[in-house]
Each structure stands twice: as C-alpha cells, then as structure tokens.
Amino acid sequence: MVVALVLAVGMGGAYYGYKELRGIGSYDDFTGSGETDTIVEVQDGDVVSKIASTLYENGVVASGRAFIEASKTDTRVTSIQPGFYLMKTKMSGQLAVARMIDPKTRVPAVQIVGGLKLTDIQANGKTVPGVYSQLAKASCTEKDGQKTCLSAEEIKAAAEQTDPVALGVPDWALADVKRADPAHRLEGLIMRGVYQVKPGVSAVELIRSVVVASAQKLQGAGIPGGTVNTGFRPYEVLIMASLIEKEAIEKDFTKVSQVIYNRLKEPMALQFDSTINYQNNQPHIRTSDQDREAPGPYNSYVNQGLPPTPIGSPSQQAIAAVMKPEGGDIMYFVKCQADGTTCFSKNIDEHNALVAKAQKDGVY
C-alpha cells in the first residue's frame, strides 16, 4: 500500500505538470511585480517550456503556464540566450516575460580572448586584466540592494589552493596540473571563448564552472580525442597551442606549429620570446640578452623542450594548427610585416637576412 501511494503521488505530480504546460485547465499566476531577487539559468537549447519550468522551480512565477501564456504575446521570448538572469520571486507571468527579454536582466558573460594570461600584466603604466580579474568583474551582482563581488585575489587563491579534481580539471590534464607550480597550474585550461558566470557563488564554484565549461570547449576542439596522431600528450598539445597563439597571427599558425615540431625533433631549443615574456610577466616586447640568459623553467632559450605549462589561453584555431602543421623543414621565423605577418626560413643565414630586413623596414 505504501508503494502504491508513492506511485500515485508521483504520477499525479507528473500529470499536473503535463496539464499545466499543455494548457489543460486553469493555472496559477501571481499578480505582483515581484519580491526578492533571485538568479535563474537558461541553458543552451532551452525552449520556452523549459524556461517556464525553471522560473516556476525558482519561485519566479506561480506556474509554468503563466509564463507560457504570457509569452504568446511576444515572440522575442523564443530568442532568449543562454546565461544567468536576475529575476524576482512571485512575478506575474506577463512581467516575468518582460523582464526575461530585457537585456539588462541578463548577467554579462565573460569573453576570454586568445593568449590571455590568468593574472594581470602591467604594460606602460596600464593594466591588462587577466582571466582572474575578468571573472571577478563578472561575479559582481546586486541582489536586494546589496552588491556582492569576488575579488581576483580570492579567485586566484581558490585556483591555487583547491584540489584540481574539485576544480573540474579534466582527467587528461590532472597529472600535469598537480606537478605544476600552483601559480601556473590552471594556465591554458580556460581556452578562448564566452563563459557564463553565476553571481553569488563561491570562488571555488566559479572556477570549477569555468574549467568544466572550457573542458567541453577543448573536447570540441579535439583535446584529448584528436591528439592521438600528433605524437604528443593532450596536455603537451595544449602547451604547443598556447605558444602558437602568442607567437603569430592566425594565418601563420600552421607554419609556427611546424617549426615547433621540427625543433623538438632535432632536438633544438624553441627560443620563443613569448616564453620569456611570460616568465617576466610582460607583454609582447623584444627580449634582451640578459632576459634570454636568465634561468627559469619558462626560458625556452636555455631549456630544450616545452615549458612546464601553457603560457596563455589557446584558441580552437591554434589547437587545430597543432593537429595539422604546415609540413616542410622550416626552422626559424620572425615578424616581418607591420600587420604581424611572419616570415619563415630553413637555415640561420636566411633567418638573419629576414631579421635585418624587418629591422630596416621598421617592423620592430
């Protein structure tokens, strides 16, 4: 009898929800404009009925059908984008629709560009915000008149001190992340793209949500599945992609990739200024003899092989270049045009001639 009763209640609840969404019978609706602030999430692929259910489950509307019926008067509801929305509890269906389609209601997403570091870079008296600073800015929200924000320092501490498993680091990167210096261990694991950040969560929850979302993006870009034929481990492919991202513009990615393959095979030091700049926490500038001779794990002039971690956020295009390099026996490259175009050569004499011409032309 107990089992039968539970089943009856369960079936009754399912039937009620079905009736409500299908429009059979009457439905409940609040009459006010709302009470307390609440955050709701619209996920990729959510249709109007799913959004209605989400709002109902979060106490925004009195019933899913209240939102569905109100949405019939405004087709913009079908264009609601994935993300987090600052709503109020106990809103009428009509006002819930109006608030959902208001661009100001949606919490701004974070745009991570290719090559971005985790931490800020100071350049010519200006600060270039890193991943942590951008996530901190996105974490800010005002609920019921109280503004709350996570700081970049809180997010950085969570990234460095929390077990990588708890941060959602994918299995293929775990061993390398655990070996890395805590300050750099998440570098490159947040690839280029747009990320939705839920305000009001802890620093650990925020980092985890972004790392997990990035792992899905990386999987779509071919890591780890597409790395099998490269001869490198997935994490090494990530490092190589980050180097390519910093060293060239997109049209030259596959050629820089080939240089990396050729130098690692030789073996020959990579000699990439981008790794020196990463070590010195400085932007794209020419390195000095002193910089190139300074010891350190990221100095690719004095160390052979790849650096211990990526040096920035890679893009899908840079990852694709690692998967399919240009081919050929090019060994050197230098920026030779003002638009960032790179010239490549097979030997040091050709390279030196290209360097001299680029300097004469005022490229750098």
mmCIF file of C-alpha atoms in Angstrom:
data_model
loop_
_atom_site.group_PDB
_atom_site.id
_atom_site.type_symbol
_atom_site.label_atom_id
_atom_site.label_comp_id
_atom_site.label_asym_id
_atom_site.label_seq_id
_atom_site.Cartn_x
_atom_site.Cartn_y
_atom_site.Cartn_z
ATOM 1 C CA MET A 1 0.000 0.000 0.000
ATOM 2 C CA VAL A 2 2.874 2.370 0.784
ATOM 3 C CA VAL A 3 4.446 1.767 -2.631
ATOM 4 C CA ALA A 4 1.122 2.266 -4.375
ATOM 5 C CA LEU A 5 0.576 5.547 -2.559
ATOM 6 C CA VAL A 6 4.013 6.875 -3.524
ATOM 7 C CA LEU A 7 3.451 5.923 -7.140
ATOM 8 C CA ALA A 8 0.073 7.612 -7.161
ATOM 9 C CA VAL A 9 1.519 10.830 -5.784
ATOM 10 C CA GLY A 10 4.372 10.705 -8.270
ATOM 11 C CA MET A 11 2.060 10.104 -11.214
ATOM 12 C CA GLY A 12 -0.294 12.812 -10.011
ATOM 13 C CA GLY A 13 2.557 15.325 -9.899
ATOM 14 C CA ALA A 14 3.658 14.371 -13.393
ATOM 15 C CA TYR A 15 0.100 14.662 -14.661
ATOM 16 C CA TYR A 16 -0.301 18.090 -13.051
ATOM 17 C CA GLY A 17 2.902 19.348 -14.691
ATOM 18 C CA TYR A 18 1.831 17.948 -18.044
ATOM 19 C CA LYS A 19 -1.593 19.563 -17.818
ATOM 20 C CA GLU A 20 -0.069 22.862 -16.817
ATOM 21 C CA LEU A 21 2.371 23.026 -19.722
ATOM 22 C CA ARG A 22 -0.104 21.703 -22.278
ATOM 23 C CA GLY A 23 -2.719 24.290 -21.325
ATOM 24 C CA ILE A 24 -5.398 21.945 -19.967
ATOM 25 C CA GLY A 25 -7.468 23.578 -17.232
ATOM 26 C CA SER A 26 -6.783 26.743 -15.243
ATOM 27 C CA TYR A 27 -3.398 27.889 -13.979
ATOM 28 C CA ASP A 28 -1.986 29.943 -11.125
ATOM 29 C CA ASP A 29 -0.487 33.376 -11.658
ATOM 30 C CA PHE A 30 0.949 35.963 -9.297
ATOM 31 C CA THR A 31 -0.406 39.499 -9.560
ATOM 32 C CA GLY A 32 2.549 41.492 -8.245
ATOM 33 C CA SER A 33 5.766 42.789 -9.781
ATOM 34 C CA GLY A 34 7.950 40.565 -7.641
ATOM 35 C CA GLU A 35 9.521 40.443 -4.205
ATOM 36 C CA THR A 36 13.115 39.271 -3.660
ATOM 37 C CA ASP A 37 15.910 38.960 -6.225
ATOM 38 C CA THR A 38 16.919 35.520 -7.490
ATOM 39 C CA ILE A 39 19.283 34.216 -10.166
ATOM 40 C CA VAL A 40 17.986 31.740 -12.753
ATOM 41 C CA GLU A 41 19.922 29.987 -15.502
ATOM 42 C CA VAL A 42 18.875 29.428 -19.095
ATOM 43 C CA GLN A 43 20.917 26.650 -20.639
ATOM 44 C CA ASP A 44 21.860 26.158 -24.262
ATOM 45 C CA GLY A 45 18.938 24.588 -26.107
ATOM 46 C CA ASP A 46 16.264 25.558 -23.572
ATOM 47 C CA VAL A 47 12.868 26.090 -25.216
ATOM 48 C CA VAL A 48 10.098 28.278 -23.808
ATOM 49 C CA SER A 49 8.510 25.422 -21.845
ATOM 50 C CA LYS A 50 11.865 24.590 -20.218
ATOM 51 C CA ILE A 51 12.439 28.239 -19.290
ATOM 52 C CA ALA A 52 8.919 28.301 -17.835
ATOM 53 C CA SER A 53 9.710 25.249 -15.692
ATOM 54 C CA THR A 54 12.960 26.812 -14.496
ATOM 55 C CA LEU A 55 11.178 30.003 -13.469
ATOM 56 C CA TYR A 56 8.495 28.010 -11.656
ATOM 57 C CA GLU A 57 11.082 25.885 -9.813
ATOM 58 C CA ASN A 58 12.846 29.050 -8.645
ATOM 59 C CA GLY A 59 9.668 30.686 -7.379
ATOM 60 C CA VAL A 60 9.615 33.392 -10.030
ATOM 61 C CA VAL A 61 6.191 32.511 -11.433
ATOM 62 C CA ALA A 62 3.236 30.758 -9.806
ATOM 63 C CA SER A 63 3.076 28.221 -12.630
ATOM 64 C CA GLY A 64 4.933 27.389 -15.790
ATOM 65 C CA ARG A 65 1.819 28.028 -17.825
ATOM 66 C CA ALA A 66 1.585 31.607 -16.532
ATOM 67 C CA PHE A 67 4.846 32.307 -18.331
ATOM 68 C CA ILE A 68 3.919 30.293 -21.423
ATOM 69 C CA GLU A 69 0.581 32.053 -21.898
ATOM 70 C CA ALA A 70 2.186 35.474 -21.426
ATOM 71 C CA SER A 71 4.967 34.612 -23.878
ATOM 72 C CA LYS A 72 2.435 34.126 -26.684
ATOM 73 C CA THR A 73 2.150 37.900 -26.991
ATOM 74 C CA ASP A 74 5.895 38.456 -27.515
ATOM 75 C CA THR A 75 7.911 36.384 -29.977
ATOM 76 C CA ARG A 76 11.185 37.709 -28.516
ATOM 77 C CA VAL A 77 10.875 35.020 -25.847
ATOM 78 C CA THR A 78 11.999 32.441 -28.409
ATOM 79 C CA SER A 79 15.300 34.334 -28.766
ATOM 80 C CA ILE A 80 16.291 34.296 -25.082
ATOM 81 C CA GLN A 81 20.003 33.448 -24.925
ATOM 82 C CA PRO A 82 21.766 31.021 -22.567
ATOM 83 C CA GLY A 83 23.088 32.614 -19.409
ATOM 84 C CA PHE A 84 22.121 33.827 -15.956
ATOM 85 C CA TYR A 85 19.238 36.230 -15.378
ATOM 86 C CA LEU A 86 18.490 38.395 -12.349
ATOM 87 C CA MET A 87 14.798 37.879 -11.715
ATOM 88 C CA LYS A 88 12.404 38.400 -8.793
ATOM 89 C CA THR A 89 10.280 35.892 -6.950
ATOM 90 C CA LYS A 90 6.499 35.986 -7.233
ATOM 91 C CA MET A 91 6.179 37.845 -10.528
ATOM 92 C CA SER A 92 3.176 37.711 -12.789
ATOM 93 C CA GLY A 93 3.719 35.761 -15.989
ATOM 94 C CA GLN A 94 3.455 38.939 -18.054
ATOM 95 C CA LEU A 95 6.082 40.797 -16.023
ATOM 96 C CA ALA A 96 8.352 37.732 -15.968
ATOM 97 C CA VAL A 97 8.299 37.706 -19.770
ATOM 98 C CA ALA A 98 9.041 41.427 -19.901
ATOM 99 C CA ARG A 99 11.966 41.011 -17.520
ATOM 100 C CA MET A 100 13.418 37.974 -19.297
ATOM 101 C CA ILE A 101 13.582 39.764 -22.648
ATOM 102 C CA ASP A 102 15.106 42.922 -21.112
ATOM 103 C CA PRO A 103 18.859 42.866 -21.996
ATOM 104 C CA LYS A 104 19.667 44.488 -18.650
ATOM 105 C CA THR A 105 18.361 41.427 -16.807
ATOM 106 C CA ARG A 106 20.954 39.086 -18.248
ATOM 107 C CA VAL A 107 24.206 38.866 -16.287
ATOM 108 C CA PRO A 108 27.080 39.844 -18.651
ATOM 109 C CA ALA A 109 29.143 36.929 -19.932
ATOM 110 C CA VAL A 110 32.942 36.819 -19.880
ATOM 111 C CA GLN A 111 34.842 36.966 -23.171
ATOM 112 C CA ILE A 112 38.237 35.264 -22.874
ATOM 113 C CA VAL A 113 40.492 36.161 -25.794
ATOM 114 C CA GLY A 114 43.269 34.006 -27.178
ATOM 115 C CA GLY A 115 46.623 34.399 -25.433
ATOM 116 C CA LEU A 116 45.161 35.867 -22.235
ATOM 117 C CA LYS A 117 47.059 35.032 -19.042
ATOM 118 C CA LEU A 118 45.482 34.041 -15.750
ATOM 119 C CA THR A 119 46.924 37.094 -13.997
ATOM 120 C CA ASP A 120 47.141 40.762 -14.945
ATOM 121 C CA ILE A 121 50.007 42.222 -16.968
ATOM 122 C CA GLN A 122 51.373 45.696 -16.329
ATOM 123 C CA ALA A 123 52.359 47.463 -19.544
ATOM 124 C CA ASN A 124 53.373 51.098 -19.990
ATOM 125 C CA GLY A 125 51.576 52.131 -16.828
ATOM 126 C CA LYS A 126 48.406 50.320 -17.839
ATOM 127 C CA THR A 127 46.922 47.068 -16.585
ATOM 128 C CA VAL A 128 45.839 44.341 -18.979
ATOM 129 C CA PRO A 129 43.242 42.354 -16.961
ATOM 130 C CA GLY A 130 43.884 38.623 -16.829
ATOM 131 C CA VAL A 131 41.391 35.776 -16.589
ATOM 132 C CA TYR A 132 41.032 36.070 -12.816
ATOM 133 C CA SER A 133 40.280 39.805 -12.975
ATOM 134 C CA GLN A 134 37.708 39.326 -15.714
ATOM 135 C CA LEU A 135 35.980 36.566 -13.777
ATOM 136 C CA ALA A 136 35.987 38.748 -10.654
ATOM 137 C CA LYS A 137 34.295 41.580 -12.535
ATOM 138 C CA ALA A 138 31.671 39.195 -13.899
ATOM 139 C CA SER A 139 30.968 37.819 -10.417
ATOM 140 C CA CYS A 140 29.565 41.142 -9.234
ATOM 141 C CA THR A 141 25.841 41.439 -8.815
ATOM 142 C CA GLU A 142 23.347 43.461 -6.821
ATOM 143 C CA LYS A 143 20.599 41.480 -5.127
ATOM 144 C CA ASP A 144 18.013 43.176 -2.943
ATOM 145 C CA GLY A 145 20.121 46.344 -2.821
ATOM 146 C CA GLN A 146 23.322 44.580 -1.729
ATOM 147 C CA LYS A 147 26.259 44.419 -4.145
ATOM 148 C CA THR A 148 28.483 41.354 -3.837
ATOM 149 C CA CYS A 149 31.700 40.590 -5.704
ATOM 150 C CA LEU A 150 34.528 38.105 -5.587
ATOM 151 C CA SER A 151 37.990 39.613 -5.854
ATOM 152 C CA ALA A 152 40.651 38.452 -8.310
ATOM 153 C CA GLU A 153 42.766 37.532 -5.287
ATOM 154 C CA GLU A 154 40.022 35.255 -3.917
ATOM 155 C CA ILE A 155 39.636 33.525 -7.266
ATOM 156 C CA LYS A 156 43.412 33.153 -7.648
ATOM 157 C CA ALA A 157 43.709 31.648 -4.149
ATOM 158 C CA ALA A 158 40.940 29.160 -4.908
ATOM 159 C CA ALA A 159 42.646 28.175 -8.154
ATOM 160 C CA GLU A 160 45.999 27.650 -6.459
ATOM 161 C CA GLN A 161 44.933 26.013 -3.208
ATOM 162 C CA THR A 162 41.984 23.768 -4.141
ATOM 163 C CA ASP A 163 42.376 20.140 -5.195
ATOM 164 C CA PRO A 164 42.414 20.155 -9.038
ATOM 165 C CA VAL A 165 39.805 17.384 -9.044
ATOM 166 C CA ALA A 166 37.442 19.657 -7.115
ATOM 167 C CA LEU A 167 38.123 22.383 -9.683
ATOM 168 C CA GLY A 168 36.915 20.152 -12.504
ATOM 169 C CA VAL A 169 40.320 19.712 -14.176
ATOM 170 C CA PRO A 170 39.852 17.009 -16.856
ATOM 171 C CA ASP A 171 41.499 13.631 -16.321
ATOM 172 C CA TRP A 172 43.936 14.054 -19.208
ATOM 173 C CA ALA A 173 45.456 17.134 -17.543
ATOM 174 C CA LEU A 174 45.373 16.103 -13.889
ATOM 175 C CA ALA A 175 48.881 14.674 -13.557
ATOM 176 C CA ASP A 176 50.500 17.694 -15.215
ATOM 177 C CA VAL A 177 48.398 20.179 -13.247
ATOM 178 C CA LYS A 178 49.322 18.506 -9.959
ATOM 179 C CA ARG A 179 53.031 18.713 -10.848
ATOM 180 C CA ALA A 180 52.903 22.354 -11.902
ATOM 181 C CA ASP A 181 53.682 25.387 -9.791
ATOM 182 C CA PRO A 182 50.326 26.332 -8.171
ATOM 183 C CA ALA A 183 50.552 29.851 -9.582
ATOM 184 C CA HIS A 184 50.564 28.495 -13.145
ATOM 185 C CA ARG A 185 48.738 25.190 -12.937
ATOM 186 C CA LEU A 186 45.440 26.326 -14.480
ATOM 187 C CA GLU A 187 47.131 28.325 -17.238
ATOM 188 C CA GLY A 188 45.743 27.383 -20.648
ATOM 189 C CA LEU A 189 42.916 25.269 -19.255
ATOM 190 C CA ILE A 190 40.473 28.135 -19.811
ATOM 191 C CA MET A 191 40.513 28.401 -23.590
ATOM 192 C CA ARG A 192 39.304 31.276 -25.710
ATOM 193 C CA GLY A 193 35.542 31.679 -25.696
ATOM 194 C CA VAL A 194 32.487 33.084 -23.941
ATOM 195 C CA TYR A 195 31.698 31.930 -20.407
ATOM 196 C CA GLN A 196 28.585 32.378 -18.299
ATOM 197 C CA VAL A 197 29.397 33.225 -14.675
ATOM 198 C CA LYS A 198 26.774 32.788 -11.979
ATOM 199 C CA PRO A 199 26.942 35.640 -9.453
ATOM 200 C CA GLY A 200 26.778 34.880 -5.757
ATOM 201 C CA VAL A 201 28.715 31.603 -5.830
ATOM 202 C CA SER A 202 31.998 30.847 -4.051
ATOM 203 C CA ALA A 203 35.363 31.294 -5.737
ATOM 204 C CA VAL A 204 35.779 27.531 -5.971
ATOM 205 C CA GLU A 205 32.342 27.105 -7.558
ATOM 206 C CA LEU A 206 33.066 29.884 -10.047
ATOM 207 C CA ILE A 207 36.437 28.457 -11.111
ATOM 208 C CA ARG A 208 35.002 24.970 -11.368
ATOM 209 C CA SER A 209 32.123 26.085 -13.585
ATOM 210 C CA VAL A 210 34.502 27.823 -15.992
ATOM 211 C CA VAL A 211 37.069 24.988 -16.060
ATOM 212 C CA VAL A 212 34.327 22.422 -16.725
ATOM 213 C CA ALA A 213 32.845 24.600 -19.499
ATOM 214 C CA SER A 214 36.304 25.043 -21.001
ATOM 215 C CA ALA A 215 36.951 21.288 -20.898
ATOM 216 C CA GLN A 216 33.856 20.883 -23.054
ATOM 217 C CA LYS A 217 35.161 23.510 -25.472
ATOM 218 C CA LEU A 218 38.566 21.807 -25.550
ATOM 219 C CA GLN A 219 36.914 18.493 -26.275
ATOM 220 C CA GLY A 220 35.101 20.108 -29.183
ATOM 221 C CA ALA A 221 38.443 21.438 -30.429
ATOM 222 C CA GLY A 222 39.953 17.945 -30.368
ATOM 223 C CA ILE A 223 41.570 17.653 -26.942
ATOM 224 C CA PRO A 224 42.048 14.897 -25.955
ATOM 225 C CA GLY A 225 40.422 12.846 -28.735
ATOM 226 C CA GLY A 226 42.199 14.360 -31.726
ATOM 227 C CA THR A 227 45.707 14.330 -30.274
ATOM 228 C CA VAL A 228 46.388 10.625 -30.845
ATOM 229 C CA ASN A 229 48.270 11.068 -34.134
ATOM 230 C CA THR A 230 50.334 14.085 -33.078
ATOM 231 C CA GLY A 231 52.919 12.118 -31.115
ATOM 232 C CA PHE A 232 52.259 14.338 -28.098
ATOM 233 C CA ARG A 233 50.136 14.003 -24.991
ATOM 234 C CA PRO A 234 46.950 16.122 -24.821
ATOM 235 C CA TYR A 235 48.495 18.479 -22.262
ATOM 236 C CA GLU A 236 51.564 18.952 -24.473
ATOM 237 C CA VAL A 237 49.271 19.807 -27.381
ATOM 238 C CA LEU A 238 47.666 22.442 -25.149
ATOM 239 C CA ILE A 239 51.099 23.912 -24.365
ATOM 240 C CA MET A 240 52.047 23.986 -28.046
ATOM 241 C CA ALA A 241 48.767 25.692 -28.958
ATOM 242 C CA SER A 242 49.376 28.393 -26.347
ATOM 243 C CA LEU A 243 52.821 29.075 -27.818
ATOM 244 C CA ILE A 244 51.420 29.356 -31.329
ATOM 245 C CA GLU A 245 48.710 31.736 -30.075
ATOM 246 C CA LYS A 246 51.331 34.112 -28.669
ATOM 247 C CA GLU A 247 53.881 33.889 -31.466
ATOM 248 C CA ALA A 248 51.893 34.644 -34.607
ATOM 249 C CA ILE A 249 48.670 35.812 -36.207
ATOM 250 C CA GLU A 250 46.175 33.171 -37.268
ATOM 251 C CA LYS A 251 47.197 32.844 -40.913
ATOM 252 C CA ASP A 252 50.687 31.751 -39.814
ATOM 253 C CA PHE A 253 49.603 29.325 -37.077
ATOM 254 C CA THR A 254 50.253 26.117 -39.031
ATOM 255 C CA LYS A 255 53.770 27.232 -40.010
ATOM 256 C CA VAL A 256 54.723 28.121 -36.438
ATOM 257 C CA SER A 257 53.351 24.720 -35.473
ATOM 258 C CA GLN A 258 55.686 23.091 -37.979
ATOM 259 C CA VAL A 259 58.670 24.967 -36.551
ATOM 260 C CA ILE A 260 57.802 23.629 -33.095
ATOM 261 C CA TYR A 261 57.593 20.069 -34.429
ATOM 262 C CA ASN A 262 60.889 20.414 -36.284
ATOM 263 C CA ARG A 263 62.775 21.938 -33.352
ATOM 264 C CA LEU A 264 61.507 19.408 -30.845
ATOM 265 C CA LYS A 265 62.501 16.599 -33.200
ATOM 266 C CA GLU A 266 66.041 17.981 -33.754
ATOM 267 C CA PRO A 267 66.256 18.479 -30.676
ATOM 268 C CA MET A 268 66.765 22.235 -30.590
ATOM 269 C CA ALA A 269 65.696 24.901 -28.108
ATOM 270 C CA LEU A 270 62.477 26.624 -29.182
ATOM 271 C CA GLN A 271 63.899 30.110 -28.487
ATOM 272 C CA PHE A 272 60.479 31.790 -28.274
ATOM 273 C CA ASP A 273 60.378 35.308 -26.822
ATOM 274 C CA SER A 274 56.798 34.655 -25.709
ATOM 275 C CA THR A 275 58.023 32.258 -23.030
ATOM 276 C CA ILE A 276 60.470 34.870 -21.729
ATOM 277 C CA ASN A 277 57.736 37.494 -21.618
ATOM 278 C CA TYR A 278 55.501 35.047 -19.769
ATOM 279 C CA GLN A 279 58.218 34.369 -17.211
ATOM 280 C CA ASN A 280 58.800 38.100 -16.736
ATOM 281 C CA ASN A 281 55.062 38.894 -16.716
ATOM 282 C CA GLN A 282 55.380 41.419 -19.506
ATOM 283 C CA PRO A 283 53.556 41.953 -22.832
ATOM 284 C CA HIS A 284 54.837 41.355 -26.346
ATOM 285 C CA ILE A 285 58.203 43.124 -26.333
ATOM 286 C CA ARG A 286 61.654 42.332 -27.647
ATOM 287 C CA THR A 287 63.731 40.447 -25.129
ATOM 288 C CA SER A 288 67.269 41.413 -24.133
ATOM 289 C CA ASP A 289 70.368 39.223 -23.953
ATOM 290 C CA GLN A 290 70.004 39.349 -20.177
ATOM 291 C CA ASP A 291 66.390 38.130 -20.422
ATOM 292 C CA ARG A 292 67.351 35.267 -22.706
ATOM 293 C CA GLU A 293 70.188 34.156 -20.433
ATOM 294 C CA ALA A 294 68.227 34.291 -17.182
ATOM 295 C CA PRO A 295 67.448 30.878 -15.651
ATOM 296 C CA GLY A 296 63.883 29.746 -15.213
ATOM 297 C CA PRO A 297 61.537 26.945 -16.271
ATOM 298 C CA TYR A 298 59.881 29.091 -18.952
ATOM 299 C CA ASN A 299 63.099 30.234 -20.632
ATOM 300 C CA SER A 300 62.961 28.405 -23.968
ATOM 301 C CA TYR A 301 66.404 29.756 -24.902
ATOM 302 C CA VAL A 302 68.275 27.929 -22.134
ATOM 303 C CA ASN A 303 65.889 24.953 -21.808
ATOM 304 C CA GLN A 304 65.087 22.449 -24.513
ATOM 305 C CA GLY A 305 61.589 21.068 -24.933
ATOM 306 C CA LEU A 306 58.274 22.601 -23.975
ATOM 307 C CA PRO A 307 57.668 24.853 -20.959
ATOM 308 C CA PRO A 308 56.026 23.159 -17.958
ATOM 309 C CA THR A 309 52.578 24.679 -18.609
ATOM 310 C CA PRO A 310 50.760 26.637 -21.318
ATOM 311 C CA ILE A 311 51.517 30.361 -21.345
ATOM 312 C CA GLY A 312 48.015 31.640 -22.077
ATOM 313 C CA SER A 313 44.547 30.752 -23.319
ATOM 314 C CA PRO A 314 44.645 28.908 -26.656
ATOM 315 C CA SER A 315 42.072 29.254 -29.401
ATOM 316 C CA GLN A 316 40.463 26.491 -31.411
ATOM 317 C CA GLN A 317 42.481 27.657 -34.426
ATOM 318 C CA ALA A 318 45.792 27.307 -32.576
ATOM 319 C CA ILE A 319 44.818 23.834 -31.375
ATOM 320 C CA ALA A 320 43.883 22.868 -34.940
ATOM 321 C CA ALA A 321 47.329 24.053 -36.103
ATOM 322 C CA VAL A 322 48.993 21.633 -33.683
ATOM 323 C CA MET A 323 46.819 18.815 -35.010
ATOM 324 C CA LYS A 324 47.761 19.618 -38.605
ATOM 325 C CA PRO A 325 51.042 21.547 -39.003
ATOM 326 C CA GLU A 326 52.098 23.050 -42.338
ATOM 327 C CA GLY A 327 54.702 20.475 -43.290
ATOM 328 C CA GLY A 328 58.234 21.093 -44.536
ATOM 329 C CA ASP A 329 61.602 21.755 -42.928
ATOM 330 C CA ILE A 330 61.276 25.376 -41.784
ATOM 331 C CA MET A 331 63.208 26.052 -38.567
ATOM 332 C CA TYR A 332 63.108 29.829 -37.997
ATOM 333 C CA PHE A 333 60.619 32.672 -38.144
ATOM 334 C CA VAL A 334 60.433 36.400 -37.480
ATOM 335 C CA LYS A 335 57.700 39.005 -37.669
ATOM 336 C CA CYS A 336 58.457 40.744 -40.944
ATOM 337 C CA GLN A 337 55.467 42.985 -41.640
ATOM 338 C CA ALA A 338 53.711 45.628 -39.584
ATOM 339 C CA ASP A 339 50.411 43.712 -39.690
ATOM 340 C CA GLY A 340 52.009 40.840 -37.765
ATOM 341 C CA THR A 341 52.786 38.610 -40.742
ATOM 342 C CA THR A 342 55.640 36.206 -40.082
ATOM 343 C CA CYS A 343 58.419 35.168 -42.485
ATOM 344 C CA PHE A 344 59.889 31.681 -42.250
ATOM 345 C CA SER A 345 63.245 30.207 -43.200
ATOM 346 C CA LYS A 346 65.077 26.889 -43.252
ATOM 347 C CA ASN A 347 68.511 27.983 -42.002
ATOM 348 C CA ILE A 348 70.133 30.637 -39.841
ATOM 349 C CA ASP A 349 71.581 32.629 -42.755
ATOM 350 C CA GLU A 350 68.158 33.066 -44.345
ATOM 351 C CA HIS A 351 66.737 33.934 -40.954
ATOM 352 C CA ASN A 352 69.362 36.590 -40.207
ATOM 353 C CA ALA A 353 68.706 38.203 -43.577
ATOM 354 C CA LEU A 354 64.966 38.361 -42.827
ATOM 355 C CA VAL A 355 65.654 39.817 -39.381
ATOM 356 C CA ALA A 356 67.885 42.532 -40.878
ATOM 357 C CA LYS A 357 65.251 43.444 -43.460
ATOM 358 C CA ALA A 358 62.475 43.578 -40.863
ATOM 359 C CA GLN A 359 64.571 45.905 -38.701
ATOM 360 C CA LYS A 360 65.421 48.078 -41.704
ATOM 361 C CA ASP A 361 61.718 48.304 -42.579
ATOM 362 C CA GLY A 362 60.939 49.396 -39.020
ATOM 363 C CA VAL A 363 58.795 46.369 -38.220
ATOM 364 C CA TYR A 364 60.406 46.203 -34.764
#
